Tab-separated table of C-alpha atoms in Angstrom:
chain	number	residue	atom	x	y	z
A	1	MET	CA	1.305	23.866	-82.367
A	2	SER	CA	0.535	21.638	-78.939
A	3	THR	CA	0.985	23.022	-75.710
A	4	LEU	CA	2.109	21.875	-72.423
A	5	LEU	CA	-1.912	21.634	-71.439
A	6	ASP	CA	-2.535	19.792	-74.412
A	7	GLN	CA	0.080	17.392	-73.205
A	8	PRO	CA	-1.497	13.894	-71.526
A	9	VAL	CA	-0.505	14.350	-67.618
A	10	LYS	CA	0.881	10.786	-66.166
A	11	ALA	CA	-0.139	9.331	-63.269
A	12	PRO	CA	2.278	9.288	-61.043
A	13	THR	CA	3.392	5.788	-59.727
A	14	PHE	CA	3.406	4.841	-56.039
A	15	LYS	CA	5.104	1.114	-56.866
A	16	ASN	CA	8.202	0.724	-55.728
A	17	VAL	CA	6.754	3.234	-52.145
A	18	SER	CA	3.763	0.410	-51.745
A	19	THR	CA	5.894	-2.305	-51.996
A	20	SER	CA	8.403	-0.608	-49.503
A	21	ARG	CA	5.914	-0.106	-47.533
A	22	ARG	CA	4.642	-3.853	-47.820
A	23	ILE	CA	8.118	-5.365	-47.046
A	24	LYS	CA	8.191	-2.835	-44.423
A	25	ASN	CA	4.864	-4.340	-42.905
A	26	ASN	CA	5.601	-7.819	-42.859
A	27	ILE	CA	9.017	-7.492	-41.128
A	28	ALA	CA	6.910	-5.908	-38.302
A	29	SER	CA	4.556	-8.037	-38.300
A	30	SER	CA	6.689	-11.400	-38.198
A	31	LEU	CA	8.966	-9.316	-34.992
A	32	PHE	CA	5.780	-8.656	-33.168
A	33	VAL	CA	4.225	-12.008	-33.535
A	34	THR	CA	7.563	-14.786	-33.410
A	35	SER	CA	8.070	-12.241	-29.633
A	36	PHE	CA	4.618	-13.127	-28.646
A	37	LEU	CA	4.815	-16.662	-29.695
A	38	ILE	CA	7.827	-16.213	-27.146
A	39	ALA	CA	6.090	-14.667	-23.996
A	40	LEU	CA	3.643	-17.194	-24.288
A	41	VAL	CA	6.399	-19.936	-24.567
A	42	PRO	CA	6.380	-20.100	-20.881
A	43	LEU	CA	3.083	-19.334	-19.092
A	44	LEU	CA	2.192	-21.791	-21.417
A	45	TRP	CA	4.896	-23.935	-19.567
A	46	LEU	CA	3.726	-22.900	-16.182
A	47	LEU	CA	0.103	-23.749	-16.810
A	48	TYR	CA	0.592	-27.465	-18.237
A	49	THR	CA	3.513	-27.727	-15.059
A	50	VAL	CA	0.208	-25.968	-12.120
A	51	ILE	CA	-2.840	-28.062	-13.812
A	52	GLU	CA	-0.315	-31.807	-14.327
A	53	LYS	CA	1.486	-31.181	-11.117
A	54	GLY	CA	-1.567	-29.993	-9.513
A	55	PHE	CA	-5.019	-31.864	-10.736
A	56	GLU	CA	-4.915	-35.019	-8.863
A	57	ALA	CA	-5.194	-32.512	-5.573
A	58	VAL	CA	-8.100	-29.863	-7.141
A	59	THR	CA	-10.040	-33.160	-8.205
A	60	SER	CA	-9.385	-34.808	-5.140
A	61	SER	CA	-12.810	-35.220	-2.592
A	62	GLY	CA	-12.916	-32.867	-0.216
A	63	TRP	CA	-10.233	-30.403	-1.439
A	64	TRP	CA	-13.212	-27.837	-1.575
A	65	THR	CA	-15.467	-28.448	1.158
A	66	LYS	CA	-13.060	-29.713	4.188
A	67	SER	CA	-9.537	-28.069	6.134
A	68	LEU	CA	-6.312	-29.792	7.568
A	69	LYS	CA	-7.500	-30.474	10.827
A	70	GLY	CA	-6.240	-33.540	12.728
A	71	ILE	CA	-4.512	-34.654	8.911
A	72	LEU	CA	-1.150	-36.054	9.034
A	73	PRO	CA	2.442	-34.476	6.744
A	74	GLU	CA	1.960	-37.317	5.347
A	75	GLN	CA	-0.845	-37.920	4.707
A	76	PHE	CA	-2.969	-36.869	1.761
A	77	ALA	CA	-6.141	-35.986	2.770
A	78	GLY	CA	-8.342	-32.703	3.771
A	79	GLY	CA	-8.156	-29.920	1.555
A	80	ILE	CA	-8.504	-25.820	1.280
A	81	TYR	CA	-11.574	-24.427	2.256
A	82	HIS	CA	-9.504	-22.473	5.373
A	83	ALA	CA	-6.844	-21.339	2.689
A	84	LEU	CA	-9.036	-20.359	0.134
A	85	TYR	CA	-11.573	-18.213	2.782
A	86	GLY	CA	-8.537	-16.682	4.082
A	87	THR	CA	-7.867	-15.925	0.860
A	88	LEU	CA	-10.526	-14.824	0.065
A	89	VAL	CA	-11.797	-12.872	3.447
A	90	GLN	CA	-8.199	-10.833	3.216
A	91	ALA	CA	-8.871	-9.943	-0.006
A	92	GLY	CA	-11.818	-8.954	0.971
A	93	MET	CA	-11.338	-6.799	3.580
A	94	ALA	CA	-9.004	-4.813	2.227
A	95	ALA	CA	-11.578	-3.732	-1.334
A	96	ILE	CA	-13.998	-2.450	1.344
A	97	ILE	CA	-10.505	-0.175	2.937
A	98	ALA	CA	-9.411	0.193	-0.787
A	99	VAL	CA	-12.290	0.934	-3.304
A	100	PRO	CA	-13.660	3.864	-1.867
A	101	LEU	CA	-10.467	6.089	-0.692
A	102	GLY	CA	-8.908	4.960	-4.161
A	103	ILE	CA	-12.548	6.130	-6.251
A	104	MET	CA	-12.278	9.286	-3.880
A	105	ALA	CA	-9.037	10.258	-4.387
A	106	ALA	CA	-9.244	9.613	-8.862
A	107	ILE	CA	-12.227	11.250	-7.841
A	108	TYR	CA	-10.461	14.956	-6.620
A	109	LEU	CA	-7.114	14.410	-8.836
A	110	VAL	CA	-9.287	13.993	-12.421
A	111	GLU	CA	-11.739	16.872	-11.088
A	112	TYR	CA	-10.855	19.079	-8.735
A	113	GLY	CA	-6.899	18.153	-8.617
A	114	ARG	CA	-4.694	21.387	-9.137
A	115	GLY	CA	-1.629	23.164	-7.563
A	116	PRO	CA	0.569	21.395	-5.308
A	117	LEU	CA	-1.303	19.176	-2.928
A	118	ALA	CA	-2.853	17.364	-6.101
A	119	LYS	CA	1.092	17.128	-7.960
A	120	THR	CA	2.072	15.347	-4.524
A	121	THR	CA	-0.840	12.834	-4.023
A	122	THR	CA	-0.150	12.314	-7.875
A	123	PHE	CA	3.750	11.757	-6.838
A	124	MET	CA	2.951	9.373	-3.809
A	125	VAL	CA	1.129	7.286	-6.187
A	126	ASP	CA	3.406	6.770	-8.023
A	127	VAL	CA	5.951	5.862	-5.666
A	128	LEU	CA	3.248	2.898	-2.863
A	129	ALA	CA	3.021	1.527	-7.024
A	130	GLY	CA	6.199	0.740	-6.893
A	131	VAL	CA	6.574	0.326	-2.895
A	132	PRO	CA	7.895	-3.679	-2.684
A	133	SER	CA	5.064	-6.049	-0.520
A	134	ILE	CA	7.334	-6.559	1.408
A	135	VAL	CA	8.424	-2.890	2.691
A	136	ALA	CA	4.212	-2.411	3.009
A	137	ALA	CA	4.439	-5.565	5.460
A	138	LEU	CA	7.042	-4.044	7.739
A	139	PHE	CA	4.920	-1.121	7.739
A	140	VAL	CA	2.030	-1.972	9.179
A	141	PHE	CA	4.155	-4.191	11.768
A	142	ALA	CA	6.164	-1.199	12.832
A	143	LEU	CA	2.966	0.541	13.326
A	144	TRP	CA	0.243	-1.708	13.725
A	145	ILE	CA	1.773	-4.170	16.141
A	146	ALA	CA	4.567	-2.635	17.088
A	147	THR	CA	3.555	0.477	18.071
A	148	PHE	CA	-0.399	0.330	18.603
A	149	GLY	CA	0.393	-2.696	20.376
A	150	MET	CA	-2.588	-4.766	17.916
A	151	PRO	CA	-1.834	-8.123	17.934
A	152	GLN	CA	-1.305	-10.200	14.556
A	153	SER	CA	-4.598	-11.708	12.795
A	154	ALA	CA	-5.466	-11.492	8.957
A	155	PHE	CA	-6.993	-7.354	9.498
A	156	ALA	CA	-3.925	-6.638	9.793
A	157	VAL	CA	-2.809	-8.535	7.205
A	158	SER	CA	-5.663	-6.811	4.765
A	159	LEU	CA	-4.194	-3.718	6.350
A	160	ALA	CA	-0.642	-4.214	4.511
A	161	LEU	CA	-3.194	-5.352	1.714
A	162	VAL	CA	-4.800	-1.977	1.110
A	163	LEU	CA	-1.109	0.172	0.196
A	164	LEU	CA	-0.605	-2.230	-2.487
A	165	MET	CA	-4.402	-2.329	-4.163
A	166	LEU	CA	-5.026	1.616	-3.070
A	167	PRO	CA	-1.946	2.890	-6.205
A	168	VAL	CA	-4.208	0.179	-8.918
A	169	VAL	CA	-7.222	1.208	-8.101
A	170	ILE	CA	-6.309	4.931	-8.489
A	171	ARG	CA	-4.633	4.209	-11.721
A	172	SER	CA	-7.659	2.502	-13.136
A	173	THR	CA	-10.102	4.719	-11.413
A	174	GLU	CA	-7.708	7.657	-12.658
A	175	GLU	CA	-7.615	7.394	-16.726
A	176	MET	CA	-11.169	5.770	-16.502
A	177	LEU	CA	-12.565	9.492	-15.918
A	178	LYS	CA	-10.210	11.264	-18.374
A	179	LEU	CA	-11.793	8.896	-20.783
A	180	VAL	CA	-15.314	9.985	-19.816
A	181	PRO	CA	-16.535	13.308	-22.586
A	182	ASP	CA	-15.827	17.224	-21.429
A	183	GLU	CA	-18.958	17.480	-23.760
A	184	LEU	CA	-21.021	15.502	-20.345
A	185	ARG	CA	-19.749	16.916	-18.002
A	186	GLU	CA	-20.387	20.626	-19.608
A	187	ALA	CA	-23.957	19.811	-20.703
A	188	SER	CA	-24.317	19.056	-17.119
A	189	TYR	CA	-23.215	22.171	-15.386
A	190	ALA	CA	-25.713	23.868	-18.256
A	191	LEU	CA	-28.734	21.822	-16.342
A	192	GLY	CA	-27.697	24.225	-14.174
A	193	ILE	CA	-26.638	21.021	-11.522
A	194	PRO	CA	-24.140	21.067	-9.773
A	195	LYS	CA	-20.074	19.776	-9.669
A	196	TRP	CA	-20.946	16.752	-7.494
A	197	LYS	CA	-24.180	15.204	-7.977
A	198	THR	CA	-22.965	15.307	-12.195
A	199	ILE	CA	-19.774	13.754	-10.599
A	200	VAL	CA	-22.578	11.237	-8.881
A	201	ARG	CA	-25.471	10.720	-11.588
A	202	VAL	CA	-23.375	10.774	-15.453
A	203	VAL	CA	-19.212	10.842	-15.019
A	204	LEU	CA	-19.443	7.880	-12.434
A	205	PRO	CA	-21.180	5.424	-14.333
A	206	THR	CA	-20.472	6.264	-17.931
A	207	ALA	CA	-16.771	5.554	-16.177
A	208	MET	CA	-17.902	2.821	-13.992
A	209	PRO	CA	-17.700	-0.206	-16.128
A	210	GLY	CA	-13.596	0.665	-16.479
A	211	ILE	CA	-13.667	1.329	-12.741
A	212	ILE	CA	-14.976	-1.523	-11.620
A	213	SER	CA	-11.978	-3.897	-14.278
A	214	GLY	CA	-10.047	-2.474	-12.384
A	215	ILE	CA	-10.930	-3.216	-8.856
A	216	LEU	CA	-10.924	-7.406	-10.433
A	217	LEU	CA	-7.825	-6.602	-11.652
A	218	ALA	CA	-6.939	-5.335	-8.249
A	219	LEU	CA	-8.455	-7.670	-6.284
A	220	ALA	CA	-6.749	-10.187	-8.351
A	221	ARG	CA	-2.491	-8.793	-7.845
A	222	ILE	CA	-3.362	-8.744	-4.108
A	223	MET	CA	-4.255	-11.814	-3.740
A	224	GLY	CA	-0.842	-13.855	-4.006
A	225	GLU	CA	1.064	-11.157	-1.751
A	226	THR	CA	2.732	-13.943	0.095
A	227	ALA	CA	5.497	-11.035	2.338
A	228	PRO	CA	1.721	-9.725	4.427
A	229	VAL	CA	1.226	-12.975	5.440
A	230	LEU	CA	4.371	-14.373	6.140
A	231	VAL	CA	5.237	-10.955	8.389
A	232	LEU	CA	1.748	-10.494	10.073
A	233	VAL	CA	-0.543	-13.887	10.585
A	234	GLY	CA	0.587	-17.663	11.946
A	235	ASN	CA	-0.251	-20.617	9.593
A	236	SER	CA	-3.440	-22.342	10.329
A	237	ARG	CA	-3.962	-25.575	9.892
A	238	SER	CA	-7.914	-25.449	10.616
A	239	ILE	CA	-10.377	-22.376	10.182
A	240	ASN	CA	-10.488	-19.917	12.070
A	241	TYR	CA	-13.674	-17.061	10.907
A	242	ASP	CA	-12.043	-14.223	13.714
A	243	LEU	CA	-10.809	-11.394	10.936
A	244	PHE	CA	-9.162	-9.738	13.714
A	245	ASP	CA	-6.582	-12.668	16.318
A	246	GLY	CA	-5.612	-15.867	15.444
A	247	ASN	CA	-3.713	-17.207	13.025
A	248	MET	CA	-5.600	-17.497	9.247
A	249	ALA	CA	-4.283	-19.820	6.783
A	250	SER	CA	-3.964	-18.535	3.211
A	251	LEU	CA	-3.211	-20.015	-0.018
A	252	PRO	CA	-0.076	-18.172	0.091
A	253	LEU	CA	0.565	-18.649	3.104
A	254	MET	CA	-0.678	-22.374	3.167
A	255	ILE	CA	2.367	-22.966	-0.018
A	256	TYR	CA	4.746	-21.573	2.264
A	257	SER	CA	4.611	-24.020	4.663
A	258	GLU	CA	3.529	-27.131	2.729
A	259	LEU	CA	7.643	-26.469	1.297
A	260	GLY	CA	8.942	-27.862	4.469
A	261	ASN	CA	6.757	-30.847	4.036
A	262	PRO	CA	9.230	-33.164	2.591
A	263	GLU	CA	6.657	-35.372	1.841
A	264	HIS	CA	4.261	-36.620	-0.962
A	265	ALA	CA	1.497	-35.759	0.486
A	266	GLY	CA	3.125	-32.296	1.994
A	267	GLN	CA	4.470	-31.996	-2.911
A	268	MET	CA	0.342	-32.208	-4.127
A	269	ARG	CA	-0.914	-29.692	-1.720
A	270	VAL	CA	1.300	-27.744	-2.382
A	271	TRP	CA	0.219	-27.282	-6.913
A	272	GLY	CA	-3.001	-27.851	-5.974
A	273	ALA	CA	-3.036	-24.803	-3.769
A	274	ALA	CA	-1.106	-23.197	-6.434
A	275	LEU	CA	-3.733	-24.280	-8.705
A	276	THR	CA	-6.499	-23.481	-7.090
A	277	LEU	CA	-4.651	-19.094	-6.790
A	278	ILE	CA	-4.603	-19.784	-10.739
A	279	ILE	CA	-8.058	-20.847	-10.850
A	280	VAL	CA	-9.582	-17.892	-8.257
A	281	ILE	CA	-8.114	-15.627	-10.083
A	282	ALA	CA	-8.450	-16.638	-13.712
A	283	PHE	CA	-12.053	-16.582	-13.041
A	284	LEU	CA	-11.582	-12.474	-11.642
A	285	ASN	CA	-10.059	-11.388	-14.625
A	286	ILE	CA	-12.763	-13.142	-16.651
A	287	LEU	CA	-15.316	-11.478	-14.242
A	288	ALA	CA	-13.416	-8.488	-15.152
A	289	ALA	CA	-14.611	-8.807	-18.158
A	290	VAL	CA	-17.795	-10.151	-17.717
A	291	ALA	CA	-18.770	-7.132	-16.179
A	292	THR	CA	-17.265	-4.513	-18.536
A	293	ARG	CA	-19.158	-6.316	-20.801
A	294	LEU	CA	-22.481	-6.301	-19.145
A	295	LEU	CA	-22.460	-2.671	-18.381
A	296	SER	CA	-20.931	-1.355	-21.373
A	297	ALA	CA	-24.012	-3.093	-22.835
A	298	LYS	CA	-26.043	-0.659	-20.772
A	299	ARG	CA	-25.278	2.589	-21.578
C-alpha cells in the first residue's frame, strides 16, 4: 500500500515566470538604451558643430600664445591667451576661497552637525545650490562694489563664482565623507586618538579621491558662467595680470563680446573660444578621473 511519502515529488517549474521576467528585462533594457542614444544625439551634434566651426581657429598660429591687442575686428589674427588666462585665474581664486570653506562645512555637517545649526546650514546649502548665476553676480555687485566701493575687477567675479562653487564642493565632500566606514573611526577612537586627529589622519585621506574629483568638477562647472563676468568686470583685448583692478577678459566674456562682431573673423573667434572652453573643461574632467584612480590605487 503506497503512501503519499512514497510518491515522487515533482520540482516546481518556473518556465513561465522566467520567460516573463526575461521579456520585461529586455523591454526595460531596450527603453534605457534608446533613451541613452536619444540623449546622446544633441550632445554629439553640439560637439561636432563646435569642432567643425572652431577647429580652424584653435589650430591657427598664435591662438594659444597671443592676445587680441591691436587686432582689428575684421582681421583674424591674435589668439586666446588673455582670455584663457582670465578664466583660469578667476576660477583659481574662487577655488582658493571655496575649497577650504566647503571642506570644513562638510566636515561639520558629517562629523559634528547636530541640532538647529546643522539643519539651517543644510537648508542654506540647498538654497545656494539653486541660486542662478545672475543673482550671485548682482549680490556681489550690490555688496562688494555698491556698498564697499570696490572697483569692478576679476576678484569680484571670483567672489561670485565662490557662491556658485561652494554648494557643489560641500555636497560632494559631504557624500564622500559619509562613505567612509564608521569602523575606521571607531578603530581610531579605540586607540585613544582624538576626534579632530581622526578626521585629519583617517577620514579625510580615505575620502580624498572623491573630494578631489568633486572639486575639479566644480571648477569645470563655474568656468563657463557668463553672468558674473558680464556684471562685475569689463572685457579687455589685452592681458591684465592684476586680479584686483582693471578689466580682464575670459572665455565666456570674449564669446559674448565677439558675438557683436559681424565680420567673419569675429565669428571664427566665437567658435574658437567655445571650442577652447570645451577643451579646458574636458581636460578637467579627465584630470578628475585620473586623480581619483591614482589616489584610489594608493589606498
